[in-house]
Amino acid sequence: AIDAAEADPQKLVIPGGGGLQDLVLADLKGRTVYLLVEDRESMAARESSAMSRAMARWSYPDSVSGFAIGDAEGFGLLASKIEEFVGAMRPEIRLPLYIDFEGAVTKTFKLPKGHLGVVVLDPTGAVAYRHSGKMEPEEIERLRGV
């Protein structure tokens, strides 16, 4: 369970990079927001493959916003090199890509390191869905229904 007193998702701010403004979750109240969180290990394991293919086929109402978050906690010293590397990737990714050098997203939503994390916030800003790891077809359909 996520203890809102311990880590309030509405206080979460991820600094922008590569021309992106800071991602301030509190500013997105009134919208359904989904976050796809990956790190080096989850990308190498290709945990998001099936889910990403499914989500690319879905249509979304205008009231839904999605963001990709690269968890790079502990790599702040390499921030400029990492930003340079992902800068070339950003135009080809369907979601705005943020790099979280503090691990704030994984800490706030209590997601385990090394695995894909999916979080959906409802329009009130409350967590409506949270998952970590590879998603089987049944779980992908559950996500679709959120």
JSON list of C-alpha atoms in Angstrom, two decimals:
[
{"chain": "A", "resi": 1, "resn": "ALA", "atom": "CA", "xyz": [0.00, 0.00, 0.00]},
{"chain": "A", "resi": 2, "resn": "ILE", "atom": "CA", "xyz": [1.05, 3.56, -0.65]},
{"chain": "A", "resi": 3, "resn": "ASP", "atom": "CA", "xyz": [0.99, 5.80, 2.42]},
{"chain": "A", "resi": 4, "resn": "ALA", "atom": "CA", "xyz": [-0.03, 9.26, 1.14]},
{"chain": "A", "resi": 5, "resn": "ALA", "atom": "CA", "xyz": [1.35, 10.88, 4.29]},
{"chain": "A", "resi": 6, "resn": "GLU", "atom": "CA", "xyz": [4.72, 9.28, 3.56]},
{"chain": "A", "resi": 7, "resn": "ALA", "atom": "CA", "xyz": [4.85, 10.00, -0.21]},
{"chain": "A", "resi": 8, "resn": "ASP", "atom": "CA", "xyz": [2.07, 12.10, -1.70]},
{"chain": "A", "resi": 9, "resn": "PRO", "atom": "CA", "xyz": [1.87, 11.55, -5.49]},
{"chain": "A", "resi": 10, "resn": "GLN", "atom": "CA", "xyz": [0.49, 15.07, -5.86]},
{"chain": "A", "resi": 11, "resn": "LYS", "atom": "CA", "xyz": [3.79, 16.50, -4.58]},
{"chain": "A", "resi": 12, "resn": "LEU", "atom": "CA", "xyz": [5.81, 14.59, -7.18]},
{"chain": "A", "resi": 13, "resn": "VAL", "atom": "CA", "xyz": [7.81, 16.77, -9.58]},
{"chain": "A", "resi": 14, "resn": "ILE", "atom": "CA", "xyz": [10.17, 15.32, -12.18]},
{"chain": "A", "resi": 15, "resn": "PRO", "atom": "CA", "xyz": [12.54, 17.84, -13.71]},
{"chain": "A", "resi": 16, "resn": "GLY", "atom": "CA", "xyz": [12.20, 18.25, -17.45]},
{"chain": "A", "resi": 17, "resn": "GLY", "atom": "CA", "xyz": [15.05, 17.70, -19.84]},
{"chain": "A", "resi": 18, "resn": "GLY", "atom": "CA", "xyz": [15.57, 18.01, -23.57]},
{"chain": "A", "resi": 19, "resn": "GLY", "atom": "CA", "xyz": [13.14, 20.91, -23.83]},
{"chain": "A", "resi": 20, "resn": "LEU", "atom": "CA", "xyz": [10.42, 19.33, -21.68]},
{"chain": "A", "resi": 21, "resn": "GLN", "atom": "CA", "xyz": [8.89, 21.33, -18.85]},
{"chain": "A", "resi": 22, "resn": "ASP", "atom": "CA", "xyz": [8.95, 19.83, -15.37]},
{"chain": "A", "resi": 23, "resn": "LEU", "atom": "CA", "xyz": [6.34, 17.11, -14.88]},
{"chain": "A", "resi": 24, "resn": "VAL", "atom": "CA", "xyz": [4.17, 18.27, -11.96]},
{"chain": "A", "resi": 25, "resn": "LEU", "atom": "CA", "xyz": [1.49, 15.69, -11.17]},
{"chain": "A", "resi": 26, "resn": "ALA", "atom": "CA", "xyz": [-0.59, 18.18, -9.18]},
{"chain": "A", "resi": 27, "resn": "ASP", "atom": "CA", "xyz": [-0.99, 20.24, -12.37]},
{"chain": "A", "resi": 28, "resn": "LEU", "atom": "CA", "xyz": [-2.64, 17.25, -14.06]},
{"chain": "A", "resi": 29, "resn": "LYS", "atom": "CA", "xyz": [-5.60, 16.90, -11.69]},
{"chain": "A", "resi": 30, "resn": "GLY", "atom": "CA", "xyz": [-8.79, 16.48, -13.67]},
{"chain": "A", "resi": 31, "resn": "ARG", "atom": "CA", "xyz": [-7.03, 14.15, -16.12]},
{"chain": "A", "resi": 32, "resn": "THR", "atom": "CA", "xyz": [-6.34, 10.45, -16.07]},
{"chain": "A", "resi": 33, "resn": "VAL", "atom": "CA", "xyz": [-2.55, 10.09, -16.05]},
{"chain": "A", "resi": 34, "resn": "TYR", "atom": "CA", "xyz": [-0.46, 7.03, -16.70]},
{"chain": "A", "resi": 35, "resn": "LEU", "atom": "CA", "xyz": [3.24, 6.60, -16.03]},
{"chain": "A", "resi": 36, "resn": "LEU", "atom": "CA", "xyz": [5.39, 3.89, -17.59]},
{"chain": "A", "resi": 37, "resn": "VAL", "atom": "CA", "xyz": [8.55, 3.51, -15.52]},
{"chain": "A", "resi": 38, "resn": "GLU", "atom": "CA", "xyz": [11.57, 1.59, -16.76]},
{"chain": "A", "resi": 39, "resn": "ASP", "atom": "CA", "xyz": [15.20, 1.28, -15.84]},
{"chain": "A", "resi": 40, "resn": "ARG", "atom": "CA", "xyz": [18.20, -0.31, -17.48]},
{"chain": "A", "resi": 41, "resn": "GLU", "atom": "CA", "xyz": [17.36, -3.80, -16.19]},
{"chain": "A", "resi": 42, "resn": "SER", "atom": "CA", "xyz": [13.69, -3.78, -17.19]},
{"chain": "A", "resi": 43, "resn": "MET", "atom": "CA", "xyz": [14.57, -2.50, -20.66]},
{"chain": "A", "resi": 44, "resn": "ALA", "atom": "CA", "xyz": [17.21, -5.22, -21.09]},
{"chain": "A", "resi": 45, "resn": "ALA", "atom": "CA", "xyz": [14.65, -7.84, -20.00]},
{"chain": "A", "resi": 46, "resn": "ARG", "atom": "CA", "xyz": [12.10, -6.34, -22.46]},
{"chain": "A", "resi": 47, "resn": "GLU", "atom": "CA", "xyz": [9.39, -6.47, -19.81]},
{"chain": "A", "resi": 48, "resn": "SER", "atom": "CA", "xyz": [7.32, -3.78, -21.50]},
{"chain": "A", "resi": 49, "resn": "SER", "atom": "CA", "xyz": [7.21, -5.30, -25.01]},
{"chain": "A", "resi": 50, "resn": "ALA", "atom": "CA", "xyz": [3.71, -6.84, -25.04]},
{"chain": "A", "resi": 51, "resn": "MET", "atom": "CA", "xyz": [2.16, -4.02, -23.04]},
{"chain": "A", "resi": 52, "resn": "SER", "atom": "CA", "xyz": [3.73, -1.32, -25.23]},
{"chain": "A", "resi": 53, "resn": "ARG", "atom": "CA", "xyz": [2.48, -2.98, -28.41]},
{"chain": "A", "resi": 54, "resn": "ALA", "atom": "CA", "xyz": [-1.03, -3.17, -26.97]},
{"chain": "A", "resi": 55, "resn": "MET", "atom": "CA", "xyz": [-1.02, 0.41, -25.71]},
{"chain": "A", "resi": 56, "resn": "ALA", "atom": "CA", "xyz": [0.18, 1.68, -29.11]},
{"chain": "A", "resi": 57, "resn": "ARG", "atom": "CA", "xyz": [-2.96, 0.19, -30.70]},
{"chain": "A", "resi": 58, "resn": "TRP", "atom": "CA", "xyz": [-5.40, 1.68, -28.19]},
{"chain": "A", "resi": 59, "resn": "SER", "atom": "CA", "xyz": [-7.13, 5.02, -28.67]},
{"chain": "A", "resi": 60, "resn": "TYR", "atom": "CA", "xyz": [-7.27, 7.38, -25.75]},
{"chain": "A", "resi": 61, "resn": "PRO", "atom": "CA", "xyz": [-9.74, 10.12, -24.86]},
{"chain": "A", "resi": 62, "resn": "ASP", "atom": "CA", "xyz": [-8.39, 13.67, -24.78]},
{"chain": "A", "resi": 63, "resn": "SER", "atom": "CA", "xyz": [-8.62, 13.54, -20.98]},
{"chain": "A", "resi": 64, "resn": "VAL", "atom": "CA", "xyz": [-5.77, 10.99, -20.74]},
{"chain": "A", "resi": 65, "resn": "SER", "atom": "CA", "xyz": [-2.07, 11.89, -20.55]},
{"chain": "A", "resi": 66, "resn": "GLY", "atom": "CA", "xyz": [0.81, 9.43, -20.57]},
{"chain": "A", "resi": 67, "resn": "PHE", "atom": "CA", "xyz": [4.48, 9.79, -19.70]},
{"chain": "A", "resi": 68, "resn": "ALA", "atom": "CA", "xyz": [7.51, 7.54, -19.94]},
{"chain": "A", "resi": 69, "resn": "ILE", "atom": "CA", "xyz": [9.86, 7.74, -16.98]},
{"chain": "A", "resi": 70, "resn": "GLY", "atom": "CA", "xyz": [13.42, 6.46, -17.10]},
{"chain": "A", "resi": 71, "resn": "ASP", "atom": "CA", "xyz": [14.52, 5.54, -13.58]},
{"chain": "A", "resi": 72, "resn": "ALA", "atom": "CA", "xyz": [18.18, 6.57, -13.37]},
{"chain": "A", "resi": 73, "resn": "GLU", "atom": "CA", "xyz": [18.55, 6.89, -9.60]},
{"chain": "A", "resi": 74, "resn": "GLY", "atom": "CA", "xyz": [22.20, 7.08, -8.65]},
{"chain": "A", "resi": 75, "resn": "PHE", "atom": "CA", "xyz": [23.33, 8.22, -12.08]},
{"chain": "A", "resi": 76, "resn": "GLY", "atom": "CA", "xyz": [23.05, 11.97, -11.48]},
{"chain": "A", "resi": 77, "resn": "LEU", "atom": "CA", "xyz": [26.75, 12.47, -12.14]},
{"chain": "A", "resi": 78, "resn": "LEU", "atom": "CA", "xyz": [26.15, 11.21, -15.68]},
{"chain": "A", "resi": 79, "resn": "ALA", "atom": "CA", "xyz": [23.02, 13.31, -16.20]},
{"chain": "A", "resi": 80, "resn": "SER", "atom": "CA", "xyz": [24.38, 15.31, -19.13]},
{"chain": "A", "resi": 81, "resn": "LYS", "atom": "CA", "xyz": [25.56, 12.17, -20.95]},
{"chain": "A", "resi": 82, "resn": "ILE", "atom": "CA", "xyz": [22.28, 10.36, -20.28]},
{"chain": "A", "resi": 83, "resn": "GLU", "atom": "CA", "xyz": [20.26, 13.37, -21.45]},
{"chain": "A", "resi": 84, "resn": "GLU", "atom": "CA", "xyz": [22.42, 13.53, -24.58]},
{"chain": "A", "resi": 85, "resn": "PHE", "atom": "CA", "xyz": [21.78, 9.84, -25.26]},
{"chain": "A", "resi": 86, "resn": "VAL", "atom": "CA", "xyz": [18.00, 9.98, -24.69]},
{"chain": "A", "resi": 87, "resn": "GLY", "atom": "CA", "xyz": [17.74, 13.27, -26.56]},
{"chain": "A", "resi": 88, "resn": "ALA", "atom": "CA", "xyz": [18.10, 11.40, -29.83]},
{"chain": "A", "resi": 89, "resn": "MET", "atom": "CA", "xyz": [15.42, 8.91, -28.73]},
{"chain": "A", "resi": 90, "resn": "ARG", "atom": "CA", "xyz": [12.79, 11.41, -27.59]},
{"chain": "A", "resi": 91, "resn": "PRO", "atom": "CA", "xyz": [11.37, 12.29, -31.05]},
{"chain": "A", "resi": 92, "resn": "GLU", "atom": "CA", "xyz": [10.78, 8.61, -31.80]},
{"chain": "A", "resi": 93, "resn": "ILE", "atom": "CA", "xyz": [8.99, 7.75, -28.55]},
{"chain": "A", "resi": 94, "resn": "ARG", "atom": "CA", "xyz": [5.22, 8.24, -28.49]},
{"chain": "A", "resi": 95, "resn": "LEU", "atom": "CA", "xyz": [5.25, 9.54, -24.92]},
{"chain": "A", "resi": 96, "resn": "PRO", "atom": "CA", "xyz": [7.19, 12.43, -23.41]},
{"chain": "A", "resi": 97, "resn": "LEU", "atom": "CA", "xyz": [10.30, 10.86, -21.84]},
{"chain": "A", "resi": 98, "resn": "TYR", "atom": "CA", "xyz": [11.49, 12.08, -18.45]},
{"chain": "A", "resi": 99, "resn": "ILE", "atom": "CA", "xyz": [14.59, 10.87, -16.64]},
{"chain": "A", "resi": 100, "resn": "ASP", "atom": "CA", "xyz": [14.23, 10.53, -12.87]},
{"chain": "A", "resi": 101, "resn": "PHE", "atom": "CA", "xyz": [17.72, 10.85, -11.38]},
{"chain": "A", "resi": 102, "resn": "GLU", "atom": "CA", "xyz": [16.37, 10.85, -7.80]},
{"chain": "A", "resi": 103, "resn": "GLY", "atom": "CA", "xyz": [14.24, 7.69, -7.99]},
{"chain": "A", "resi": 104, "resn": "ALA", "atom": "CA", "xyz": [11.27, 9.77, -6.86]},
{"chain": "A", "resi": 105, "resn": "VAL", "atom": "CA", "xyz": [8.72, 7.88, -8.94]},
{"chain": "A", "resi": 106, "resn": "THR", "atom": "CA", "xyz": [9.77, 4.42, -7.77]},
{"chain": "A", "resi": 107, "resn": "LYS", "atom": "CA", "xyz": [9.88, 5.63, -4.16]},
{"chain": "A", "resi": 108, "resn": "THR", "atom": "CA", "xyz": [6.54, 7.46, -4.29]},
{"chain": "A", "resi": 109, "resn": "PHE", "atom": "CA", "xyz": [4.68, 4.54, -5.85]},
{"chain": "A", "resi": 110, "resn": "LYS", "atom": "CA", "xyz": [6.74, 1.83, -4.11]},
{"chain": "A", "resi": 111, "resn": "LEU", "atom": "CA", "xyz": [7.80, 0.16, -7.33]},
{"chain": "A", "resi": 112, "resn": "PRO", "atom": "CA", "xyz": [10.61, -2.41, -7.20]},
{"chain": "A", "resi": 113, "resn": "LYS", "atom": "CA", "xyz": [13.83, -1.61, -9.01]},
{"chain": "A", "resi": 114, "resn": "GLY", "atom": "CA", "xyz": [14.72, -3.62, -12.09]},
{"chain": "A", "resi": 115, "resn": "HIS", "atom": "CA", "xyz": [11.14, -4.07, -13.29]},
{"chain": "A", "resi": 116, "resn": "LEU", "atom": "CA", "xyz": [8.66, -2.25, -15.49]},
{"chain": "A", "resi": 117, "resn": "GLY", "atom": "CA", "xyz": [6.31, -0.09, -13.42]},
{"chain": "A", "resi": 118, "resn": "VAL", "atom": "CA", "xyz": [2.87, 1.07, -14.55]},
{"chain": "A", "resi": 119, "resn": "VAL", "atom": "CA", "xyz": [0.88, 3.59, -12.53]},
{"chain": "A", "resi": 120, "resn": "VAL", "atom": "CA", "xyz": [-2.48, 5.12, -13.42]},
{"chain": "A", "resi": 121, "resn": "LEU", "atom": "CA", "xyz": [-3.83, 8.11, -11.51]},
{"chain": "A", "resi": 122, "resn": "ASP", "atom": "CA", "xyz": [-7.53, 8.92, -11.72]},
{"chain": "A", "resi": 123, "resn": "PRO", "atom": "CA", "xyz": [-8.74, 12.50, -12.29]},
{"chain": "A", "resi": 124, "resn": "THR", "atom": "CA", "xyz": [-8.69, 13.18, -8.52]},
{"chain": "A", "resi": 125, "resn": "GLY", "atom": "CA", "xyz": [-4.99, 12.28, -8.44]},
{"chain": "A", "resi": 126, "resn": "ALA", "atom": "CA", "xyz": [-5.51, 9.00, -6.57]},
{"chain": "A", "resi": 127, "resn": "VAL", "atom": "CA", "xyz": [-3.76, 5.80, -7.63]},
{"chain": "A", "resi": 128, "resn": "ALA", "atom": "CA", "xyz": [-6.26, 3.78, -9.67]},
{"chain": "A", "resi": 129, "resn": "TYR", "atom": "CA", "xyz": [-3.82, 1.10, -10.84]},
{"chain": "A", "resi": 130, "resn": "ARG", "atom": "CA", "xyz": [-0.29, 0.00, -10.08]},
{"chain": "A", "resi": 131, "resn": "HIS", "atom": "CA", "xyz": [1.69, -2.94, -11.48]},
{"chain": "A", "resi": 132, "resn": "SER", "atom": "CA", "xyz": [5.31, -3.99, -11.69]},
{"chain": "A", "resi": 133, "resn": "GLY", "atom": "CA", "xyz": [6.96, -6.55, -13.92]},
{"chain": "A", "resi": 134, "resn": "LYS", "atom": "CA", "xyz": [6.06, -8.16, -17.20]},
{"chain": "A", "resi": 135, "resn": "MET", "atom": "CA", "xyz": [2.37, -8.04, -18.03]},
{"chain": "A", "resi": 136, "resn": "GLU", "atom": "CA", "xyz": [0.48, -11.11, -19.17]},
{"chain": "A", "resi": 137, "resn": "PRO", "atom": "CA", "xyz": [-2.47, -10.65, -21.59]},
{"chain": "A", "resi": 138, "resn": "GLU", "atom": "CA", "xyz": [-5.03, -10.75, -18.74]},
{"chain": "A", "resi": 139, "resn": "GLU", "atom": "CA", "xyz": [-3.20, -7.95, -16.91]},
{"chain": "A", "resi": 140, "resn": "ILE", "atom": "CA", "xyz": [-2.95, -5.89, -20.10]},
{"chain": "A", "resi": 141, "resn": "GLU", "atom": "CA", "xyz": [-6.73, -6.16, -20.50]},
{"chain": "A", "resi": 142, "resn": "ARG", "atom": "CA", "xyz": [-7.18, -5.16, -16.86]},
{"chain": "A", "resi": 143, "resn": "LEU", "atom": "CA", "xyz": [-5.04, -2.06, -17.52]},
{"chain": "A", "resi": 144, "resn": "ARG", "atom": "CA", "xyz": [-7.14, -1.25, -20.56]},
{"chain": "A", "resi": 145, "resn": "GLY", "atom": "CA", "xyz": [-10.26, -1.21, -18.40]},
{"chain": "A", "resi": 146, "resn": "VAL", "atom": "CA", "xyz": [-8.87, 1.25, -15.85]}
]
